[in-house]
């Protein structure tokens, strides 16, 4: 076990452990911290253990692990193995999702930065409805099919989320579907957008005007900007245009506790 210090590189430490013969690699942290070690597990073909120790712990919950019991999650080291999908954008691994637009702008802005999705949602609402709102001009290539959307928010997910609200993505019923799912909140009229936000507040966003859903194994997103602010599993990043998304079906070996899903 290694307690990470400020100067430690989790990726290099995990790689060193794998090359020294570790039978599994584990990481205790929030969603944004897990991908660094999971990427080494994938690279070295070593099972990964997820120990929930963050705010939302979406990945752990979707694996069937108790999000509030990090000690219990350690039983995964003697648990059973399953294979799950992972997403990649420009070769960067993501376990949950990548977001662009308003949410990503809050994550990337030090003055507005928050990892609390509800707080980000509350801050996004006036920005989405205000007169100075700015949308992203995005072109999509969905396996040969071309689409264009003026997007306030784009979220590309590893497998399908049950969209309960804008403040909480809900859960994924499976992690082995083998598909990316993209959710676009369009810059529709303020009346339509307000209706969408109100429906989101009560957990009923399906088939709402202003929400577009796409699914594919590969997805290319192009913007008029050379560099795009994004959030990968909640962590702020800057990506180069165009963005190449793909799903890697069953690529990650994961250990779950004996009683896990």
PDB file of N, CA and C in Angstrom, residues 142-194:
ATOM      1  N   UNK A 142     -21.026  10.292 -36.529  1.00  0.00           N
ATOM      2  CA  UNK A 142     -21.440   9.120 -35.760  1.00  0.00           C
ATOM      3  C   UNK A 142     -21.417   7.930 -36.697  1.00  0.00           C
ATOM      4  N   UNK A 143     -20.233   7.323 -36.806  1.00  0.00           N
ATOM      5  CA  UNK A 143     -20.041   6.164 -37.677  1.00  0.00           C
ATOM      6  C   UNK A 143     -20.560   6.424 -39.095  1.00  0.00           C
ATOM      7  N   UNK A 144     -20.125   7.566 -39.659  1.00  0.00           N
ATOM      8  CA  UNK A 144     -20.476   7.903 -41.037  1.00  0.00           C
ATOM      9  C   UNK A 144     -21.698   8.786 -41.181  1.00  0.00           C
ATOM     10  N   UNK A 145     -22.458   8.954 -40.112  1.00  0.00           N
ATOM     11  CA  UNK A 145     -23.621   9.835 -40.133  1.00  0.00           C
ATOM     12  C   UNK A 145     -23.229  11.188 -39.540  1.00  0.00           C
ATOM     13  N   UNK A 146     -23.537  12.262 -40.253  1.00  0.00           N
ATOM     14  CA  UNK A 146     -23.114  13.595 -39.831  1.00  0.00           C
ATOM     15  C   UNK A 146     -24.287  14.379 -39.239  1.00  0.00           C
ATOM     16  N   UNK A 147     -24.018  15.022 -38.121  1.00  0.00           N
ATOM     17  CA  UNK A 147     -25.018  15.856 -37.469  1.00  0.00           C
ATOM     18  C   UNK A 147     -24.357  17.124 -36.971  1.00  0.00           C
ATOM     19  N   UNK A 148     -25.159  18.163 -36.816  1.00  0.00           N
ATOM     20  CA  UNK A 148     -24.668  19.435 -36.286  1.00  0.00           C
ATOM     21  C   UNK A 148     -25.579  19.885 -35.152  1.00  0.00           C
ATOM     22  N   UNK A 149     -24.966  20.358 -34.047  1.00  0.00           N
ATOM     23  CA  UNK A 149     -25.755  20.825 -32.920  1.00  0.00           C
ATOM     24  C   UNK A 149     -25.078  22.035 -32.285  1.00  0.00           C
ATOM     25  N   UNK A 150     -25.891  23.016 -31.914  1.00  0.00           N
ATOM     26  CA  UNK A 150     -25.420  24.128 -31.086  1.00  0.00           C
ATOM     27  C   UNK A 150     -25.660  23.692 -29.646  1.00  0.00           C
ATOM     28  N   UNK A 151     -24.597  23.334 -28.951  1.00  0.00           N
ATOM     29  CA  UNK A 151     -24.726  22.656 -27.660  1.00  0.00           C
ATOM     30  C   UNK A 151     -24.343  23.555 -26.501  1.00  0.00           C
ATOM     31  N   UNK A 152     -25.206  23.584 -25.490  1.00  0.00           N
ATOM     32  CA  UNK A 152     -24.846  24.204 -24.221  1.00  0.00           C
ATOM     33  C   UNK A 152     -24.038  23.223 -23.374  1.00  0.00           C
ATOM     34  N   UNK A 153     -24.400  21.964 -23.468  1.00  0.00           N
ATOM     35  CA  UNK A 153     -23.701  20.904 -22.750  1.00  0.00           C
ATOM     36  C   UNK A 153     -23.637  19.675 -23.639  1.00  0.00           C
ATOM     37  N   UNK A 154     -22.485  19.044 -23.674  1.00  0.00           N
ATOM     38  CA  UNK A 154     -22.339  17.728 -24.303  1.00  0.00           C
ATOM     39  C   UNK A 154     -21.719  16.801 -23.274  1.00  0.00           C
ATOM     40  N   UNK A 155     -22.338  15.649 -23.088  1.00  0.00           N
ATOM     41  CA  UNK A 155     -21.781  14.625 -22.214  1.00  0.00           C
ATOM     42  C   UNK A 155     -21.677  13.328 -23.001  1.00  0.00           C
ATOM     43  N   UNK A 156     -20.457  12.779 -23.087  1.00  0.00           N
ATOM     44  CA  UNK A 156     -20.227  11.501 -23.761  1.00  0.00           C
ATOM     45  C   UNK A 156     -19.895  10.475 -22.688  1.00  0.00           C
ATOM     46  N   UNK A 157     -20.710   9.420 -22.609  1.00  0.00           N
ATOM     47  CA  UNK A 157     -20.624   8.482 -21.499  1.00  0.00           C
ATOM     48  C   UNK A 157     -20.189   7.098 -21.948  1.00  0.00           C
ATOM     49  N   UNK A 158     -19.488   6.436 -21.053  1.00  0.00           N
ATOM     50  CA  UNK A 158     -19.143   5.031 -21.185  1.00  0.00           C
ATOM     51  C   UNK A 158     -20.355   4.215 -20.749  1.00  0.00           C
ATOM     52  N   UNK A 159     -21.155   3.759 -21.715  1.00  0.00           N
ATOM     53  CA  UNK A 159     -22.424   3.066 -21.490  1.00  0.00           C
ATOM     54  C   UNK A 159     -23.527   4.067 -21.137  1.00  0.00           C
ATOM     55  N   UNK A 160     -24.733   3.561 -21.056  1.00  0.00           N
ATOM     56  CA  UNK A 160     -25.934   4.393 -20.985  1.00  0.00           C
ATOM     57  C   UNK A 160     -26.300   4.744 -19.543  1.00  0.00           C
ATOM     58  N   UNK A 161     -26.476   6.038 -19.289  1.00  0.00           N
ATOM     59  CA  UNK A 161     -26.956   6.502 -17.997  1.00  0.00           C
ATOM     60  C   UNK A 161     -28.472   6.594 -17.999  1.00  0.00           C
ATOM     61  N   UNK A 162     -29.056   6.327 -16.868  1.00  0.00           N
ATOM     62  CA  UNK A 162     -30.459   6.639 -16.655  1.00  0.00           C
ATOM     63  C   UNK A 162     -30.509   8.079 -16.165  1.00  0.00           C
ATOM     64  N   UNK A 163     -30.904   8.979 -17.049  1.00  0.00           N
ATOM     65  CA  UNK A 163     -30.853  10.405 -16.735  1.00  0.00           C
ATOM     66  C   UNK A 163     -31.991  10.784 -15.786  1.00  0.00           C
ATOM     67  N   UNK A 164     -31.679  10.818 -14.505  1.00  0.00           N
ATOM     68  CA  UNK A 164     -32.697  11.168 -13.521  1.00  0.00           C
ATOM     69  C   UNK A 164     -32.877  12.668 -13.426  1.00  0.00           C
ATOM     70  N   UNK A 165     -31.803  13.408 -13.564  1.00  0.00           N
ATOM     71  CA  UNK A 165     -31.866  14.867 -13.545  1.00  0.00           C
ATOM     72  C   UNK A 165     -30.556  15.404 -14.066  1.00  0.00           C
ATOM     73  N   UNK A 166     -30.480  16.732 -14.290  1.00  0.00           N
ATOM     74  CA  UNK A 166     -29.241  17.342 -14.717  1.00  0.00           C
ATOM     75  C   UNK A 166     -28.246  17.409 -13.560  1.00  0.00           C
ATOM     76  N   UNK A 167     -28.756  17.395 -12.334  1.00  0.00           N
ATOM     77  CA  UNK A 167     -27.890  17.510 -11.175  1.00  0.00           C
ATOM     78  C   UNK A 167     -27.284  16.169 -10.782  1.00  0.00           C
ATOM     79  N   UNK A 168     -27.911  15.085 -11.168  1.00  0.00           N
ATOM     80  CA  UNK A 168     -27.397  13.762 -10.844  1.00  0.00           C
ATOM     81  C   UNK A 168     -27.683  12.844 -12.019  1.00  0.00           C
ATOM     82  N   UNK A 169     -26.620  12.276 -12.579  1.00  0.00           N
ATOM     83  CA  UNK A 169     -26.780  11.471 -13.788  1.00  0.00           C
ATOM     84  C   UNK A 169     -27.559  10.195 -13.559  1.00  0.00           C
ATOM     85  N   UNK A 170     -27.682   9.771 -12.313  1.00  0.00           N
ATOM     86  CA  UNK A 170     -28.330   8.494 -12.095  1.00  0.00           C
ATOM     87  C   UNK A 170     -27.332   7.364 -12.243  1.00  0.00           C
ATOM     88  N   UNK A 171     -27.805   6.191 -12.573  1.00  0.00           N
ATOM     89  CA  UNK A 171     -26.948   5.012 -12.615  1.00  0.00           C
ATOM     90  C   UNK A 171     -26.898   4.421 -14.013  1.00  0.00           C
ATOM     91  N   UNK A 172     -25.888   3.589 -14.217  1.00  0.00           N
ATOM     92  CA  UNK A 172     -25.810   2.770 -15.425  1.00  0.00           C
ATOM     93  C   UNK A 172     -26.197   1.352 -15.038  1.00  0.00           C
ATOM     94  N   UNK A 173     -27.131   0.776 -15.754  1.00  0.00           N
ATOM     95  CA  UNK A 173     -27.583  -0.571 -15.417  1.00  0.00           C
ATOM     96  C   UNK A 173     -26.577  -1.631 -15.841  1.00  0.00           C
ATOM     97  N   UNK A 174     -25.666  -1.255 -16.743  1.00  0.00           N
ATOM     98  CA  UNK A 174     -24.634  -2.191 -17.153  1.00  0.00           C
ATOM     99  C   UNK A 174     -23.393  -1.422 -17.586  1.00  0.00           C
ATOM    100  N   UNK A 175     -22.260  -2.104 -17.566  1.00  0.00           N
ATOM    101  CA  UNK A 175     -20.982  -1.525 -17.978  1.00  0.00           C
ATOM    102  C   UNK A 175     -20.335  -2.356 -19.078  1.00  0.00           C
ATOM    103  N   UNK A 176     -21.155  -3.157 -19.756  1.00  0.00           N
ATOM    104  CA  UNK A 176     -20.618  -4.020 -20.805  1.00  0.00           C
ATOM    105  C   UNK A 176     -21.485  -3.979 -22.060  1.00  0.00           C
ATOM    106  N   UNK A 177     -22.142  -2.862 -22.288  1.00  0.00           N
ATOM    107  CA  UNK A 177     -23.000  -2.722 -23.457  1.00  0.00           C
ATOM    108  C   UNK A 177     -22.191  -2.554 -24.739  1.00  0.00           C
ATOM    109  N   UNK A 178     -20.976  -2.024 -24.604  1.00  0.00           N
ATOM    110  CA  UNK A 178     -20.117  -1.825 -25.772  1.00  0.00           C
ATOM    111  C   UNK A 178     -20.476  -0.609 -26.598  1.00  0.00           C
ATOM    112  N   UNK A 179     -21.114   0.407 -25.985  1.00  0.00           N
ATOM    113  CA  UNK A 179     -21.513   1.607 -26.717  1.00  0.00           C
ATOM    114  C   UNK A 179     -21.221   2.873 -25.915  1.00  0.00           C
ATOM    115  N   UNK A 180     -20.820   3.904 -26.645  1.00  0.00           N
ATOM    116  CA  UNK A 180     -20.812   5.248 -26.092  1.00  0.00           C
ATOM    117  C   UNK A 180     -22.219   5.821 -26.200  1.00  0.00           C
ATOM    118  N   UNK A 181     -22.590   6.646 -25.251  1.00  0.00           N
ATOM    119  CA  UNK A 181     -23.855   7.378 -25.332  1.00  0.00           C
ATOM    120  C   UNK A 181     -23.554   8.858 -25.162  1.00  0.00           C
ATOM    121  N   UNK A 182     -24.002   9.663 -26.115  1.00  0.00           N
ATOM    122  CA  UNK A 182     -23.792  11.109 -26.069  1.00  0.00           C
ATOM    123  C   UNK A 182     -25.114  11.800 -25.794  1.00  0.00           C
ATOM    124  N   UNK A 183     -25.095  12.740 -24.878  1.00  0.00           N
ATOM    125  CA  UNK A 183     -26.283  13.505 -24.511  1.00  0.00           C
ATOM    126  C   UNK A 183     -25.982  14.976 -24.780  1.00  0.00           C
ATOM    127  N   UNK A 184     -26.782  15.597 -25.630  1.00  0.00           N
ATOM    128  CA  UNK A 184     -26.574  16.988 -26.025  1.00  0.00           C
ATOM    129  C   UNK A 184     -27.736  17.827 -25.505  1.00  0.00           C
ATOM    130  N   UNK A 185     -27.411  18.857 -24.720  1.00  0.00           N
ATOM    131  CA  UNK A 185     -28.417  19.857 -24.364  1.00  0.00           C
ATOM    132  C   UNK A 185     -28.231  21.013 -25.333  1.00  0.00           C
ATOM    133  N   UNK A 186     -29.209  21.197 -26.198  1.00  0.00           N
ATOM    134  CA  UNK A 186     -29.086  22.182 -27.267  1.00  0.00           C
ATOM    135  C   UNK A 186     -29.466  23.586 -26.800  1.00  0.00           C
ATOM    136  N   UNK A 187     -28.978  24.563 -27.550  1.00  0.00           N
ATOM    137  CA  UNK A 187     -29.302  25.963 -27.269  1.00  0.00           C
ATOM    138  C   UNK A 187     -30.651  26.298 -27.898  1.00  0.00           C
ATOM    139  N   UNK A 188     -31.677  25.674 -27.387  1.00  0.00           N
ATOM    140  CA  UNK A 188     -33.035  25.917 -27.882  1.00  0.00           C
ATOM    141  C   UNK A 188     -33.563  27.215 -27.257  1.00  0.00           C
ATOM    142  N   UNK A 189     -34.818  27.566 -27.547  1.00  0.00           N
ATOM    143  CA  UNK A 189     -35.396  28.771 -26.976  1.00  0.00           C
ATOM    144  C   UNK A 189     -35.370  28.688 -25.449  1.00  0.00           C
ATOM    145  N   UNK A 190     -35.355  29.833 -24.810  1.00  0.00           N
ATOM    146  CA  UNK A 190     -35.292  29.855 -23.354  1.00  0.00           C
ATOM    147  C   UNK A 190     -36.522  29.188 -22.734  1.00  0.00           C
ATOM    148  N   UNK A 191     -37.671  29.328 -23.388  1.00  0.00           N
ATOM    149  CA  UNK A 191     -38.877  28.684 -22.871  1.00  0.00           C
ATOM    150  C   UNK A 191     -38.724  27.161 -22.903  1.00  0.00           C
ATOM    151  N   UNK A 192     -38.222  26.638 -24.030  1.00  0.00           N
ATOM    152  CA  UNK A 192     -38.030  25.188 -24.146  1.00  0.00           C
ATOM    153  C   UNK A 192     -36.956  24.706 -23.180  1.00  0.00           C
ATOM    154  N   UNK A 193     -35.898  25.503 -23.040  1.00  0.00           N
ATOM    155  CA  UNK A 193     -34.821  25.110 -22.129  1.00  0.00           C
ATOM    156  C   UNK A 193     -35.293  25.133 -20.683  1.00  0.00           C
ATOM    157  N   UNK A 194     -36.094  26.116 -20.333  1.00  0.00           N
ATOM    158  CA  UNK A 194     -36.630  26.170 -18.979  1.00  0.00           C
ATOM    159  C   UNK A 194     -37.524  24.963 -18.711  1.00  0.00           C
TER     160      UNK A 194
END
